[in-house]
Coordinates of C-alpha atoms and ligand atoms in Angstrom, one line a residue:
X1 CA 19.1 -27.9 -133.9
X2 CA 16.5 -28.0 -136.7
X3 CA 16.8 -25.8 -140.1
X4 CA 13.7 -24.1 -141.3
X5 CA 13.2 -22.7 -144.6
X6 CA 13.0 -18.9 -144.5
X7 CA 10.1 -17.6 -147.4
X8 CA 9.3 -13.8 -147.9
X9 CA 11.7 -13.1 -144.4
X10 CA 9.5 -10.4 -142.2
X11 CA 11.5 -7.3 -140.7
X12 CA 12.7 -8.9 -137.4
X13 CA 14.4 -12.0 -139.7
X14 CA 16.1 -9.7 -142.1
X15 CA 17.2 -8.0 -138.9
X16 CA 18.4 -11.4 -137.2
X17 CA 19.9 -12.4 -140.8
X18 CA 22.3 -9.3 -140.6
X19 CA 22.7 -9.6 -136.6
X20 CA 24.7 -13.1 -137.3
X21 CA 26.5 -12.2 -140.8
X22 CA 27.9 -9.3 -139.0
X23 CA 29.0 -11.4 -136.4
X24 CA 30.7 -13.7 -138.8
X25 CA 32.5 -11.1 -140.3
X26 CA 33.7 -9.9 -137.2
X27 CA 35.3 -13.3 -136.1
X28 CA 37.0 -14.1 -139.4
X29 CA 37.7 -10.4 -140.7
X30 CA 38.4 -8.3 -137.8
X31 CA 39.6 -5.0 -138.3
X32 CA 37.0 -4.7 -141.7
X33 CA 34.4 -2.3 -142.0
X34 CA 30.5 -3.9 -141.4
X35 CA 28.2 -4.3 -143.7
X36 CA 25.4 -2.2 -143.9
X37 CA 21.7 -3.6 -142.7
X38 CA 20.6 -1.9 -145.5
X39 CA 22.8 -3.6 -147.8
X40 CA 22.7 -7.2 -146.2
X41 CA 18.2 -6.3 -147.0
X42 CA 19.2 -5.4 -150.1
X43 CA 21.4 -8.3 -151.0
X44 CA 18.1 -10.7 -149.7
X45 CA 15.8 -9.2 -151.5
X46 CA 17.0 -8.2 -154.7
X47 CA 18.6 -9.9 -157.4
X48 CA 17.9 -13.6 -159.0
X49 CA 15.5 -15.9 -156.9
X50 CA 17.0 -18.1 -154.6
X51 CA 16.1 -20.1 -151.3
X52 CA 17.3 -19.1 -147.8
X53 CA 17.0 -21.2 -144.8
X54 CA 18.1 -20.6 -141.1
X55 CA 18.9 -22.4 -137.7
X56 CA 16.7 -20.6 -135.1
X57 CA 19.0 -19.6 -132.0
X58 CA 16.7 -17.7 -129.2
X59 CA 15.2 -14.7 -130.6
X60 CA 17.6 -14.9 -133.8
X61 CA 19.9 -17.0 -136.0
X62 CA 22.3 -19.6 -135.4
X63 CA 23.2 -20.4 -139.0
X64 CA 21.9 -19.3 -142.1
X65 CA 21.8 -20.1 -145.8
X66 CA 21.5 -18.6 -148.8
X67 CA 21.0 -20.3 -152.3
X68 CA 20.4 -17.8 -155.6
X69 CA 19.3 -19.5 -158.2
X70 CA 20.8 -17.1 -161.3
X71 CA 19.6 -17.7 -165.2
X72 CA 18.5 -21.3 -166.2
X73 CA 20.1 -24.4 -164.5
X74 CA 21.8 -25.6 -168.1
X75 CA 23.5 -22.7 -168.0
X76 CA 24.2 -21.1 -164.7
X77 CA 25.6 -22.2 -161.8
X78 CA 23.6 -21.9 -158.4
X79 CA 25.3 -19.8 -155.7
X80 CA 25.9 -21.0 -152.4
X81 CA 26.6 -18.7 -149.0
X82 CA 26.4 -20.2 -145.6
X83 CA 26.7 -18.9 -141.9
X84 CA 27.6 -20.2 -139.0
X85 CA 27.9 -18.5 -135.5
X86 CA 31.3 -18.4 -134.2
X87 CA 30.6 -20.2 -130.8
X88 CA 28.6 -23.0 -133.1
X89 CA 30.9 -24.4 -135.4
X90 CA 31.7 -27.2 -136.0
X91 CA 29.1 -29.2 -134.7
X92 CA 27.9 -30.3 -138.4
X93 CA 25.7 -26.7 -139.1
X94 CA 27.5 -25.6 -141.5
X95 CA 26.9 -29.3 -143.6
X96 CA 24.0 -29.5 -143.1
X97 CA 22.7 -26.6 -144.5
X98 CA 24.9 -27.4 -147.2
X99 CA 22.9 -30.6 -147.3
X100 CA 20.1 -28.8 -148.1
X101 CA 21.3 -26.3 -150.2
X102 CA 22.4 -29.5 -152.7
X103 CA 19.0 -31.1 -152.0
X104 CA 17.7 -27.9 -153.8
X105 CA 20.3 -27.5 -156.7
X106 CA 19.7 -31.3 -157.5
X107 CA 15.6 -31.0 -157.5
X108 CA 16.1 -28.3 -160.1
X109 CA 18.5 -30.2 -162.3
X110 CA 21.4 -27.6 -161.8
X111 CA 25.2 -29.0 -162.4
X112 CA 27.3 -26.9 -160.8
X113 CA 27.7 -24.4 -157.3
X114 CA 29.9 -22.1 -156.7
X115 CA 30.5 -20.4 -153.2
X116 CA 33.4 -18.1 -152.1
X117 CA 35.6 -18.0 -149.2
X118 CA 38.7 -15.4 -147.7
X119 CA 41.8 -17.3 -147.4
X120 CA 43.0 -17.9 -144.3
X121 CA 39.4 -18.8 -143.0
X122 CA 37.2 -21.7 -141.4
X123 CA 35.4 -21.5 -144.7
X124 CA 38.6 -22.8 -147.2
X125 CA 39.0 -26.5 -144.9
X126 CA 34.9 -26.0 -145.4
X127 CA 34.7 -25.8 -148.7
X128 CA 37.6 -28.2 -149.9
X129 CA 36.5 -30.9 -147.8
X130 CA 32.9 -31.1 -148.9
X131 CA 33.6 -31.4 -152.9
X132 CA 34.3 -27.7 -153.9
X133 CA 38.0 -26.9 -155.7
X134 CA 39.3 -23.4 -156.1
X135 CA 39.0 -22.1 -159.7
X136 CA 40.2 -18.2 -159.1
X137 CA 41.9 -16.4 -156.1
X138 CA 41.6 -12.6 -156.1
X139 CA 43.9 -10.1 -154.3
X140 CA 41.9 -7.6 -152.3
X141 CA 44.0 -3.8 -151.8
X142 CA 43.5 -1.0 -150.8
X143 CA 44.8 2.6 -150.8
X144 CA 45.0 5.4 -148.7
X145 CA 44.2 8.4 -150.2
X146 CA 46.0 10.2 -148.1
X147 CA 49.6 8.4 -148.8
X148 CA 49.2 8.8 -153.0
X149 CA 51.2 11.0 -155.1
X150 CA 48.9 10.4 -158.5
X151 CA 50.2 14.1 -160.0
X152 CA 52.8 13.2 -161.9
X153 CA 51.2 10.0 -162.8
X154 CA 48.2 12.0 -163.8
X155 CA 50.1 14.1 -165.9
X156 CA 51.2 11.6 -168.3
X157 CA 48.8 12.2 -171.1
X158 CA 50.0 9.5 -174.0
X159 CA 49.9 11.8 -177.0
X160 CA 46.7 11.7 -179.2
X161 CA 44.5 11.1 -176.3
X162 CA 41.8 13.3 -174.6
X163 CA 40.5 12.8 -171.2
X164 CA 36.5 12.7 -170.9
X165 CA 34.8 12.1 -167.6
X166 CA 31.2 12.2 -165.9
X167 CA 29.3 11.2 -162.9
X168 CA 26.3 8.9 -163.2
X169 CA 25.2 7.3 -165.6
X170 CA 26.7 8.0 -169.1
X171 CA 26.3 10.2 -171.3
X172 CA 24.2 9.8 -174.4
X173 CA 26.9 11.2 -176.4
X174 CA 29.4 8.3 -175.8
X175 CA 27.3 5.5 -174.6
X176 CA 28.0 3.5 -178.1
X177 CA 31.4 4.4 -177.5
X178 CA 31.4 3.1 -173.7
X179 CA 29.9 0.0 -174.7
X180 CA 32.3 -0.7 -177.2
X181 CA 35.2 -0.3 -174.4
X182 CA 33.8 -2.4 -172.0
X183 CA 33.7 -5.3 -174.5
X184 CA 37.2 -5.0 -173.9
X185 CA 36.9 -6.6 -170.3
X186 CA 35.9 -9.5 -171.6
X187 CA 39.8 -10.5 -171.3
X188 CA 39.2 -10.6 -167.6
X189 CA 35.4 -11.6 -167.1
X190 CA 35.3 -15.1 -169.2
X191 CA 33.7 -13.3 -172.0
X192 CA 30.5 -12.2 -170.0
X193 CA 32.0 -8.4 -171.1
X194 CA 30.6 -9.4 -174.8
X195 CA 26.9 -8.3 -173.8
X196 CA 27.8 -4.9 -173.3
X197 CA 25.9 -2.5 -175.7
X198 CA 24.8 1.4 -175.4
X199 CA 21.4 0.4 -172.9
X200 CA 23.3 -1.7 -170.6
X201 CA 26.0 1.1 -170.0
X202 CA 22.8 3.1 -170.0
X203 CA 21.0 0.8 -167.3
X204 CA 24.6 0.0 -164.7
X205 CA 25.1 3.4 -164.3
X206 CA 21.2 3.8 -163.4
X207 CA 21.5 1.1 -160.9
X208 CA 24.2 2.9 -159.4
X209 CA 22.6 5.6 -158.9
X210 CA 18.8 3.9 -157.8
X211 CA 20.8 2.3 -155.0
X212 CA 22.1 6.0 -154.1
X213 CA 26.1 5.5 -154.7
X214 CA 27.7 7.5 -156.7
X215 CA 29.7 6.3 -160.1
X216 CA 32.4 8.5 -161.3
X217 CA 34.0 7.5 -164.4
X218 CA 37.2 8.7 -166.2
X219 CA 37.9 7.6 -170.1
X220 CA 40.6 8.6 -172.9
X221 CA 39.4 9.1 -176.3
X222 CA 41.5 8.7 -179.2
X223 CA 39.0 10.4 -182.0
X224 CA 35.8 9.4 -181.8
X225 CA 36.8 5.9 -180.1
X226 CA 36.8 5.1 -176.4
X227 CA 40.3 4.2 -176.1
X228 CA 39.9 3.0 -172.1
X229 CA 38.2 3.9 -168.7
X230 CA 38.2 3.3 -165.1
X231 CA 34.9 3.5 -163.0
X232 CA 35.1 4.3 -159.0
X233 CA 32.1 4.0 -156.8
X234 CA 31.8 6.2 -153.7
X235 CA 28.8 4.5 -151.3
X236 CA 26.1 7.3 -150.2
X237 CA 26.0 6.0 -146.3
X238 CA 30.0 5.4 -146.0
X239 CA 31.7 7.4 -148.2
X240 CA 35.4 7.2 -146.5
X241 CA 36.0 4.4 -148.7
X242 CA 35.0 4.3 -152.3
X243 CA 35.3 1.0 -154.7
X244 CA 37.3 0.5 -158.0
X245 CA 34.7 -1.0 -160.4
X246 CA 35.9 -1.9 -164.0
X247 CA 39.1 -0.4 -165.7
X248 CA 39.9 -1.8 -168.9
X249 CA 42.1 -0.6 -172.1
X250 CA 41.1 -1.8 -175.4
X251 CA 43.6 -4.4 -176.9
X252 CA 44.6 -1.7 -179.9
X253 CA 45.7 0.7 -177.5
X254 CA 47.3 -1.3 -175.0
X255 CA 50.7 -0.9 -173.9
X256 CA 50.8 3.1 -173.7
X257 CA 50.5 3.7 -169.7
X258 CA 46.7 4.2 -170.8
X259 CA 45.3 2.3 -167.5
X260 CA 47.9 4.0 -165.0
X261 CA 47.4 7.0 -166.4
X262 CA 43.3 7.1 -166.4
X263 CA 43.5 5.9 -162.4
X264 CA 46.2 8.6 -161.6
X265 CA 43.2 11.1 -162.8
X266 CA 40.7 9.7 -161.2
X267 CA 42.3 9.9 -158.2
X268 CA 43.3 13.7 -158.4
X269 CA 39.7 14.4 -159.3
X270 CA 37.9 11.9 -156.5
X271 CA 41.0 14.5 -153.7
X272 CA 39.2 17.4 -155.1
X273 CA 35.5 16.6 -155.5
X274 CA 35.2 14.0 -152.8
X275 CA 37.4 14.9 -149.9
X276 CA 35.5 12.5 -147.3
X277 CA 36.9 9.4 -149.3
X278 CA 39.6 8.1 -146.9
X279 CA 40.7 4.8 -149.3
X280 CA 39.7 3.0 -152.3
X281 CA 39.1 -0.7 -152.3
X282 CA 40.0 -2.9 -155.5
X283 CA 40.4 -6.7 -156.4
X284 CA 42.1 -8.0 -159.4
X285 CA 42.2 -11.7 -159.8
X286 CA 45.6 -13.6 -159.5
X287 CA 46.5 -13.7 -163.2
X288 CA 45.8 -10.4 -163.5
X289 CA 49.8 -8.9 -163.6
X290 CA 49.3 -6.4 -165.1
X291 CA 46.6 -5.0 -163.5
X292 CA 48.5 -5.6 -160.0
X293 CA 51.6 -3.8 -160.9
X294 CA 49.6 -0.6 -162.0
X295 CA 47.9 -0.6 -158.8
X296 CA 51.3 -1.2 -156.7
X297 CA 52.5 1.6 -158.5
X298 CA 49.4 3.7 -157.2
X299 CA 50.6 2.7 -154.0
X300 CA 47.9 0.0 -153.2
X301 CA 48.2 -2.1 -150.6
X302 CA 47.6 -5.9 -150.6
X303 CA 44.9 -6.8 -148.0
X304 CA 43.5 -10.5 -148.5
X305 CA 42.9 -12.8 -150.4
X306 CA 39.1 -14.1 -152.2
X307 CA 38.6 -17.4 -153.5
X308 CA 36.4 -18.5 -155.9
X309 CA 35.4 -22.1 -155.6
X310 CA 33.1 -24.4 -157.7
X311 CA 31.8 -28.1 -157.0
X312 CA 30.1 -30.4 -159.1
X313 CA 26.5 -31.1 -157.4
X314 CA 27.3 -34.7 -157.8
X315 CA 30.2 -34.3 -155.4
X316 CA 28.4 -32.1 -152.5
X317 CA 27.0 -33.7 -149.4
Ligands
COA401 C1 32.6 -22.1 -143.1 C2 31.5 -22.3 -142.0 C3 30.1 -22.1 -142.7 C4 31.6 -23.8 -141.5 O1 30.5 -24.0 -140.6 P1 30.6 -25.2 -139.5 O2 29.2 -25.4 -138.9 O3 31.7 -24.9 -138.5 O4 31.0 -26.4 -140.4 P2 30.9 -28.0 -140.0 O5 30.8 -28.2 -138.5 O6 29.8 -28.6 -140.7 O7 32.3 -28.5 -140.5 C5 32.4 -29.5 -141.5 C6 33.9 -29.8 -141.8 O8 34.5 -28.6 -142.4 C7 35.9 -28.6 -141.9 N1 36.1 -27.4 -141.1 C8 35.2 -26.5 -140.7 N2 35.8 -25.5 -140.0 C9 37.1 -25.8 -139.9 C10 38.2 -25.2 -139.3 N3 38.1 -24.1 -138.5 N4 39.4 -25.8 -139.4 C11 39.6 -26.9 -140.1 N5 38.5 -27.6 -140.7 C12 37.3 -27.0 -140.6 C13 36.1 -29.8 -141.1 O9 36.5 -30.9 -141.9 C14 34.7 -30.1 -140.5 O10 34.5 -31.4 -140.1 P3 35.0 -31.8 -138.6 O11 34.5 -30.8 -137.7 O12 34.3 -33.2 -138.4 O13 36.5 -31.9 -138.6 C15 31.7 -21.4 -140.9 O14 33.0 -21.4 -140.4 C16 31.3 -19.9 -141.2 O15 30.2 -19.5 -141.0 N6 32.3 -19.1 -141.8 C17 32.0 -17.7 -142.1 C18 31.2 -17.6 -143.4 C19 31.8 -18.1 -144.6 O16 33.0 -17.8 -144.9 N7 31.1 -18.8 -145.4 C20 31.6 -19.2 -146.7 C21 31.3 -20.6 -147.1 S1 29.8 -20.7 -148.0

């Protein structure tokens, strides 16, 4: 089977594109709900350049590709995502698009690739045997709304703190604040949290919103200061289950139930505003135990299991 490159992908490719990642999914994550067409488009289309290629298969897709090409190659890594249909595999597809994936990442001088993969999946034996190691595992959970008891949780109120919270974008009001608290994920995002200032608080929650998804946000204040926050996004076309975005405590204030305390709220408020929203999706990464434990206490539920893996482009096929 031959593998063509896919450039500016016309209506009935984007459509074949999400005809064979949906059928992936189903194969190796059964029981999950599908992605979107929109959101497979808009995953395409948008973001950093990149290359896509595909195997042809009949009308559609065998296998497909995806490389996105982020930043500069000294300083990002390029981003590798491969398909295969389930009654194809392993008959060398998957390689050789990785082939040419590597091809690409070497012609622009780029170092590193980095590709991710549920455990328990074709794609870890994949990955592992063509020059990628695992560098982070994250836990995905999952709560139904229905079987928490946030109240007294959501009661808690550490003394000296006051609850503020909002839907969309920020307010003007506490954007410098915001900003300021979100530096203080740069604990769990390798120090990519350091960028944050008022206008990129400003923009996220804009982008949020452009898509048509809907950001609710709950944070304590201790005076002026933004003491911590949590962030849940509800999607506008599937709304029965929402996703946790970024929580995060600032170091000072640490230690005072802050974090279980904001989520507890924010799950009284989504009951009450938001009664469609069945269960909320997070993932924390591995080393996160802190994190974990507050959401066990929430009465999350461990689901799977994401890893992270990165190669050298020296070592890929
Ligand atoms: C991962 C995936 C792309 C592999 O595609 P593929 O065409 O089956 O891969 P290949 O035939 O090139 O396999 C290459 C090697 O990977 C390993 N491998 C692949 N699937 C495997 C499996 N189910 N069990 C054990 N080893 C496996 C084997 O070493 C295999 O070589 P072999 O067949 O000679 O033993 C495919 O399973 C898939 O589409 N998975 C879902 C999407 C996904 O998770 N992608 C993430 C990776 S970017």
């Amino acid at each position: 089977m031959d593998i063509v490159e896919v450039i500016d992908p016309a209506d009935g490719q984007l459509d074949a594109w999400h005809d064979l990642v949906s059928a992936a999914l189903r194969h190796d994550h059964p029981g999950e709900p599908e992605p979107d067409p929109a959101q497979t488009v808009g995953w395409l289309l948008g973001g950093p350049r990149g290359r896509l290629w595909a195997v042809p298969q009949g009308d559609g897709f065998g296998a497909v590709a995806a490389l996105r090409l982020p930043g500069t190659p000294a300083t990002r890594a390029g981003e590798i995502e491969i398909h295969v249909r389930p009654g194809l595999r392993r008959r060398g597809l998957g390689t050789a698009l990785l082939r040419e994936a590597a091809a690409a990442l070497r012609a622009e001088g780029r170092r590193t690739a980095i590709a991710q993969a549920l455990a328990g999946t074709p794609a870890v034996p994949f990955l592992e045997g063509n020059g990628f190691r695992c560098v982070l595992t994250t836990r995905g959970m999952v709560l139904p709304l229905a079987a928490a008891e946030p109240a007294g949780l959501a009661a808690l109120n550490p003394p000296g703190y006051r609850l503020v919270r909002w839907t969309g974008p920020v307010p003007d009001r506490l954007a410098v604040a915001y900003a300021y608290a979100k530096r203080a994920m740069a604990d769990h995002t390798d120090g990519r949290g350091s960028a944050w200032n008022a206008d990129k608080v400003r923009e996220t929650g804009e982008a949020v919103a452009k898509r048509g998804d809907d950001l609710y946000t709950v944070a304590a204040l201790y005076g002026p200061q933004m003491a911590g926050f949590t962030e849940i996004v509800v999607p506008g076309d599937a709304p029965e289950r929402a996703f946790q975005y970024d929580t995060a405590v600032v170091p000072e204030h640490r230690g005072r139930r802050l974090g279980i305390w904001l989520k507890a709220v924010m799950l009284t408020w989504l009951r009450d505003e938001r009664p469609e929203v069945l269960e909320i999706e997070t993932d924390n990464a591995d080393d996160n135990a802190h994190m974990l434990a507050v959401n066990r206490e929430l009465g999350f539920q461990p689901q799977r299991e994401y890893r992270e893996y990165e190669a050298a482009v020296a070592d890929l096929p």
